Amino acid sequence: SGDWCRPGEHRHNAESPANRIRAELVRFLALGGDGDHPVHEAGVQVAGAWISGPLKLSACDIAVRVNLIDCVLDAPIHAFEASLRALNLSGSRIAGLRADRIAVSGKVTLRGGFESDGPVSLAEAKVEGGIDASGGRFAGDTIAFDASGATIGGQLHLGNGFSADGPVRIVGARIGGDLVASGGHFDNPGGVAFGADAVQVEGNAHFEATEVTGEVRLAGATIGGHLSLERIHIASEPIALQAEHLTVDHALILRRAEISGRVMMTDAVV
């Protein structure tokens, strides 16, 4: 019928028989169900559920959108080399997402109170509609958020309250729209908090009022529009900003920036 499955109106703090859905059932529906249980073209639409067990979607060809809103997923999502129309986990709390080389014809949405207690990896992903993680909270000892080598057709949004406890890495990513980290918080003391070496951004790169504890790396990056570091705050020793060989086609904006540590911009072109 295309209606939402709503075991609850909000994200639950505990599992119960009333809100529990097995991850195997979500996988079954994402793959189209069967003749007796076909899936509506609106896709998988679940809100307020506790999804138990690992959601195994690796190498799956999923023809519908997967929307898991305000849910708890108590085990990691595995989606290596999967393909799907769109993935929306807004408001959900997950144990991690391993989706290297995933192909998404629409958008990946990780906003609206989204939280991950383990690494989120979209390395070498192809996401035609952009990635929106604004306001999301990410955590990981070795990596919090990874989109290294990804091809993103639209915007990459890591701002508006985005929070990472651990490294964020978008090394070598190609972004067809803007890179937005304004109002984001990146925390990896003593290491690289935001690694974007060799990133290619066709639009602007926004770091207005961004708070960073740890090194910011833009070495060899190419920004097709403006690079705004207005009101950014970076605290890192010995190096705060590594931007050697950076290329910015338009303006570099540094108004009211506060940077504690060395700034390295040898051979940068602005």
Tab-separated table of C-alpha atoms in Angstrom:
chain	number	residue	atom	x	y	z
A	1	SER	CA	0.000	0.000	0.000
A	2	GLY	CA	2.996	2.296	0.367
A	3	ASP	CA	2.098	3.154	3.989
A	4	TRP	CA	4.780	3.525	6.652
A	5	CYS	CA	5.370	0.798	9.202
A	6	ARG	CA	5.381	2.658	12.521
A	7	PRO	CA	6.055	0.559	15.635
A	8	GLY	CA	6.588	3.883	17.398
A	9	GLU	CA	6.360	7.630	16.865
A	10	HIS	CA	9.907	8.246	18.120
A	11	ARG	CA	13.217	6.480	18.629
A	12	HIS	CA	13.055	3.949	21.441
A	13	ASN	CA	15.567	3.541	24.249
A	14	ALA	CA	14.900	-0.155	24.722
A	15	GLU	CA	13.887	-3.149	22.642
A	16	SER	CA	10.461	-4.710	23.189
A	17	PRO	CA	8.219	-7.212	21.371
A	18	ALA	CA	6.070	-4.288	20.224
A	19	ASN	CA	8.872	-2.409	18.447
A	20	ARG	CA	11.216	-5.215	17.355
A	21	ILE	CA	11.763	-5.991	13.657
A	22	ARG	CA	14.344	-8.512	12.539
A	23	ALA	CA	17.016	-7.207	10.186
A	24	GLU	CA	16.411	-10.276	7.990
A	25	LEU	CA	12.858	-9.009	7.338
A	26	VAL	CA	14.140	-5.569	6.332
A	27	ARG	CA	16.583	-7.251	3.940
A	28	PHE	CA	13.790	-9.411	2.492
A	29	LEU	CA	11.666	-6.328	1.824
A	30	ALA	CA	14.580	-4.302	0.425
A	31	LEU	CA	15.156	-7.047	-2.123
A	32	GLY	CA	11.545	-6.829	-3.283
A	33	GLY	CA	9.825	-9.434	-1.136
A	34	ASP	CA	8.202	-12.288	-3.057
A	35	GLY	CA	5.045	-13.063	-5.000
A	36	ASP	CA	2.960	-13.254	-1.850
A	37	HIS	CA	4.587	-10.226	-0.227
A	38	PRO	CA	5.500	-7.720	-2.946
A	39	VAL	CA	7.044	-4.389	-1.958
A	40	HIS	CA	5.328	-1.154	-2.975
A	41	GLU	CA	7.223	1.140	-5.326
A	42	ALA	CA	7.521	3.663	-2.463
A	43	GLY	CA	10.107	1.300	-1.018
A	44	VAL	CA	10.909	0.199	2.521
A	45	GLN	CA	9.433	2.735	4.955
A	46	VAL	CA	9.932	2.041	8.656
A	47	ALA	CA	9.799	4.540	11.525
A	48	GLY	CA	10.310	4.098	15.257
A	49	ALA	CA	11.435	0.456	15.137
A	50	TRP	CA	14.137	-1.480	16.939
A	51	ILE	CA	15.850	-3.452	14.165
A	52	SER	CA	17.683	-6.406	15.651
A	53	GLY	CA	20.715	-8.101	14.155
A	54	PRO	CA	23.089	-7.110	11.356
A	55	LEU	CA	21.473	-5.732	8.205
A	56	LYS	CA	23.323	-7.543	5.420
A	57	LEU	CA	22.953	-5.782	2.075
A	58	SER	CA	26.434	-6.246	0.597
A	59	ALA	CA	26.446	-6.789	-3.184
A	60	CYS	CA	22.638	-6.518	-3.243
A	61	ASP	CA	20.848	-4.801	-6.134
A	62	ILE	CA	18.040	-2.901	-4.412
A	63	ALA	CA	15.537	-1.288	-6.755
A	64	VAL	CA	13.678	0.742	-4.112
A	65	ARG	CA	14.369	3.453	-1.563
A	66	VAL	CA	15.293	2.332	1.945
A	67	ASN	CA	13.924	4.679	4.622
A	68	LEU	CA	14.609	3.736	8.246
A	69	ILE	CA	13.603	6.820	10.241
A	70	ASP	CA	13.980	7.224	14.024
A	71	CYS	CA	14.974	3.581	14.344
A	72	VAL	CA	17.607	1.803	16.418
A	73	LEU	CA	19.798	-0.704	14.576
A	74	ASP	CA	21.654	-2.650	17.233
A	75	ALA	CA	24.212	-4.211	14.867
A	76	PRO	CA	26.169	-2.740	11.947
A	77	ILE	CA	24.782	-2.277	8.455
A	78	HIS	CA	26.852	-4.026	5.785
A	79	ALA	CA	26.316	-2.644	2.284
A	80	PHE	CA	29.633	-3.179	0.480
A	81	GLU	CA	29.186	-2.773	-3.296
A	82	ALA	CA	25.405	-2.622	-2.973
A	83	SER	CA	23.274	-0.532	-5.325
A	84	LEU	CA	20.053	1.223	-4.390
A	85	ARG	CA	17.912	4.241	-5.195
A	86	ALA	CA	18.255	6.106	-1.894
A	87	LEU	CA	19.183	5.520	1.735
A	88	ASN	CA	17.612	7.596	4.505
A	89	LEU	CA	18.563	6.923	8.134
A	90	SER	CA	17.486	10.291	9.538
A	91	GLY	CA	16.960	10.282	13.280
A	92	SER	CA	18.192	6.719	13.641
A	93	ARG	CA	20.887	5.353	15.918
A	94	ILE	CA	23.084	2.689	14.365
A	95	ALA	CA	26.076	0.590	15.369
A	96	GLY	CA	28.003	1.489	12.201
A	97	LEU	CA	27.683	1.524	8.421
A	98	ARG	CA	30.159	-0.210	6.127
A	99	ALA	CA	29.156	0.771	2.607
A	100	ASP	CA	32.397	1.015	0.657
A	101	ARG	CA	31.835	1.185	-3.110
A	102	ILE	CA	28.073	1.492	-2.712
A	103	ALA	CA	26.206	2.986	-5.697
A	104	VAL	CA	23.224	5.223	-4.911
A	105	SER	CA	21.255	6.838	-7.722
A	106	GLY	CA	19.610	9.254	-5.291
A	107	LYS	CA	20.692	10.652	-1.941
A	108	VAL	CA	22.223	9.346	1.278
A	109	THR	CA	20.630	11.107	4.262
A	110	LEU	CA	22.096	10.846	7.771
A	111	ARG	CA	20.606	13.898	9.447
A	112	GLY	CA	17.893	14.916	11.879
A	113	GLY	CA	19.318	13.399	15.046
A	114	PHE	CA	21.146	10.558	13.312
A	115	GLU	CA	23.798	8.912	15.517
A	116	SER	CA	26.377	6.231	14.812
A	117	ASP	CA	28.256	4.475	17.577
A	118	GLY	CA	30.698	2.956	15.098
A	119	PRO	CA	32.471	3.964	11.888
A	120	VAL	CA	30.481	5.139	8.880
A	121	SER	CA	32.382	4.283	5.709
A	122	LEU	CA	31.323	5.309	2.210
A	123	ALA	CA	34.805	5.000	0.737
A	124	GLU	CA	34.814	4.910	-3.082
A	125	ALA	CA	31.034	5.244	-3.080
A	126	LYS	CA	29.115	6.724	-6.008
A	127	VAL	CA	26.249	8.858	-4.737
A	128	GLU	CA	24.532	10.810	-7.484
A	129	GLY	CA	22.200	12.851	-5.279
A	130	GLY	CA	24.648	13.980	-2.585
A	131	ILE	CA	25.236	13.126	1.058
A	132	ASP	CA	23.447	15.064	3.790
A	133	ALA	CA	24.848	14.383	7.268
A	134	SER	CA	23.964	17.797	8.696
A	135	GLY	CA	23.374	17.561	12.423
A	136	GLY	CA	24.479	13.921	12.525
A	137	ARG	CA	26.717	12.560	15.287
A	138	PHE	CA	29.534	10.189	14.389
A	139	ALA	CA	32.100	8.339	16.483
A	140	GLY	CA	34.948	5.941	15.845
A	141	ASP	CA	38.409	5.328	17.259
A	142	THR	CA	40.162	4.925	13.904
A	143	ILE	CA	37.572	6.661	11.705
A	144	ALA	CA	34.258	8.381	12.399
A	145	PHE	CA	33.216	9.209	8.817
A	146	ASP	CA	35.002	8.135	5.654
A	147	ALA	CA	34.118	9.109	2.092
A	148	SER	CA	37.639	8.841	0.672
A	149	GLY	CA	37.674	8.346	-3.078
A	150	ALA	CA	33.914	8.817	-3.293
A	151	THR	CA	32.173	10.426	-6.271
A	152	ILE	CA	29.355	12.621	-5.013
A	153	GLY	CA	27.091	14.169	-7.619
A	154	GLY	CA	25.614	16.849	-5.386
A	155	GLN	CA	26.514	18.438	-2.089
A	156	LEU	CA	28.446	16.895	0.788
A	157	HIS	CA	26.915	18.408	3.916
A	158	LEU	CA	28.842	17.949	7.182
A	159	GLY	CA	27.613	21.056	8.988
A	160	ASN	CA	24.740	22.520	10.995
A	161	GLY	CA	25.633	20.708	14.186
A	162	PHE	CA	27.447	17.782	12.581
A	163	SER	CA	29.694	16.228	15.217
A	164	ALA	CA	32.552	13.759	14.793
A	165	ASP	CA	34.398	12.180	17.699
A	166	GLY	CA	37.240	10.718	15.673
A	167	PRO	CA	38.740	11.365	12.246
A	168	VAL	CA	36.705	12.499	9.230
A	169	ARG	CA	38.299	11.575	5.926
A	170	ILE	CA	37.275	12.584	2.393
A	171	VAL	CA	40.704	12.165	0.788
A	172	GLY	CA	40.531	12.157	-3.009
A	173	ALA	CA	36.753	12.543	-3.097
A	174	ARG	CA	35.090	14.261	-6.060
A	175	ILE	CA	32.197	16.514	-5.089
A	176	GLY	CA	29.955	17.889	-7.819
A	177	GLY	CA	28.367	20.571	-5.641
A	178	ASP	CA	29.455	22.375	-2.486
A	179	LEU	CA	31.374	20.990	0.474
A	180	VAL	CA	29.618	22.337	3.564
A	181	ALA	CA	31.138	21.978	7.030
A	182	SER	CA	29.802	25.250	8.470
A	183	GLY	CA	28.752	24.866	12.074
A	184	GLY	CA	30.316	21.422	12.284
A	185	HIS	CA	32.420	20.041	15.146
A	186	PHE	CA	35.422	17.844	14.372
A	187	ASP	CA	37.336	16.361	17.281
A	188	ASN	CA	40.489	14.259	17.047
A	189	PRO	CA	43.091	15.751	19.406
A	190	GLY	CA	46.676	14.962	18.453
A	191	GLY	CA	45.726	13.680	15.003
A	192	VAL	CA	43.987	14.631	11.765
A	193	ALA	CA	40.433	15.732	12.517
A	194	PHE	CA	39.441	16.632	8.944
A	195	GLY	CA	41.428	14.971	6.165
A	196	ALA	CA	40.642	16.227	2.678
A	197	ASP	CA	43.919	15.869	0.782
A	198	ALA	CA	43.419	15.916	-3.006
A	199	VAL	CA	39.678	16.473	-2.696
A	200	GLN	CA	38.053	18.004	-5.785
A	201	VAL	CA	35.123	20.340	-5.124
A	202	GLU	CA	33.343	21.810	-8.137
A	203	GLY	CA	31.470	24.364	-6.040
A	204	ASN	CA	32.385	26.260	-2.896
A	205	ALA	CA	33.881	24.897	0.331
A	206	HIS	CA	32.285	26.329	3.463
A	207	PHE	CA	33.904	26.139	6.894
A	208	GLU	CA	32.174	29.117	8.524
A	209	ALA	CA	32.074	28.865	12.332
A	210	THR	CA	33.512	25.356	12.201
A	211	GLU	CA	35.123	24.064	15.415
A	212	VAL	CA	38.106	21.740	14.964
A	213	THR	CA	40.338	20.106	17.561
A	214	GLY	CA	43.023	18.421	15.512
A	215	GLU	CA	44.671	19.010	12.155
A	216	VAL	CA	42.801	20.128	9.036
A	217	ARG	CA	44.335	18.829	5.808
A	218	LEU	CA	43.586	20.316	2.383
A	219	ALA	CA	46.916	19.497	0.741
A	220	GLY	CA	46.546	19.224	-3.018
A	221	ALA	CA	42.834	20.037	-2.846
A	222	THR	CA	41.077	21.811	-5.717
A	223	ILE	CA	38.165	24.150	-4.977
A	224	GLY	CA	36.244	25.362	-8.020
A	225	GLY	CA	34.610	28.268	-6.180
A	226	HIS	CA	35.345	30.040	-2.895
A	227	LEU	CA	37.025	28.564	0.162
A	228	SER	CA	35.556	30.211	3.251
A	229	LEU	CA	37.289	29.742	6.606
A	230	GLU	CA	35.434	32.666	8.146
A	231	ARG	CA	35.194	32.333	11.950
A	232	ILE	CA	36.718	28.863	11.853
A	233	HIS	CA	38.481	27.778	15.031
A	234	ILE	CA	41.294	25.224	14.713
A	235	ALA	CA	43.429	24.078	17.633
A	236	SER	CA	46.258	21.678	16.796
A	237	GLU	CA	49.989	21.447	17.446
A	238	PRO	CA	52.338	21.545	15.720
A	239	ILE	CA	50.296	21.879	12.495
A	240	ALA	CA	46.765	23.251	12.469
A	241	LEU	CA	46.157	23.703	8.716
A	242	GLN	CA	48.082	21.806	6.056
A	243	ALA	CA	47.129	23.281	2.676
A	244	GLU	CA	50.244	22.947	0.540
A	245	HIS	CA	49.534	22.810	-3.204
A	246	LEU	CA	45.947	23.904	-2.579
A	247	THR	CA	44.169	25.462	-5.572
A	248	VAL	CA	41.204	27.814	-5.079
A	249	ASP	CA	39.679	29.234	-8.257
A	250	HIS	CA	37.979	32.155	-6.528
A	251	ALA	CA	38.436	33.785	-3.088
A	252	LEU	CA	40.023	32.446	0.082
A	253	ILE	CA	38.127	34.005	2.995
A	254	LEU	CA	39.820	34.117	6.410
A	255	ARG	CA	37.846	36.817	8.247
A	256	ARG	CA	37.899	36.316	12.033
A	257	ALA	CA	39.518	32.907	11.732
A	258	GLU	CA	41.233	31.662	14.917
A	259	ILE	CA	43.971	29.145	14.204
A	260	SER	CA	46.225	27.852	16.993
A	261	GLY	CA	49.126	26.054	15.351
A	262	ARG	CA	51.125	26.306	12.141
A	263	VAL	CA	49.512	27.085	8.804
A	264	MET	CA	51.297	25.575	5.812
A	265	MET	CA	50.330	26.845	2.351
A	266	THR	CA	53.510	26.359	0.296
A	267	ASP	CA	52.764	26.426	-3.450
A	268	ALA	CA	49.070	27.147	-2.878
A	269	VAL	CA	47.331	28.963	-5.743
A	270	VAL	CA	44.453	31.316	-4.953
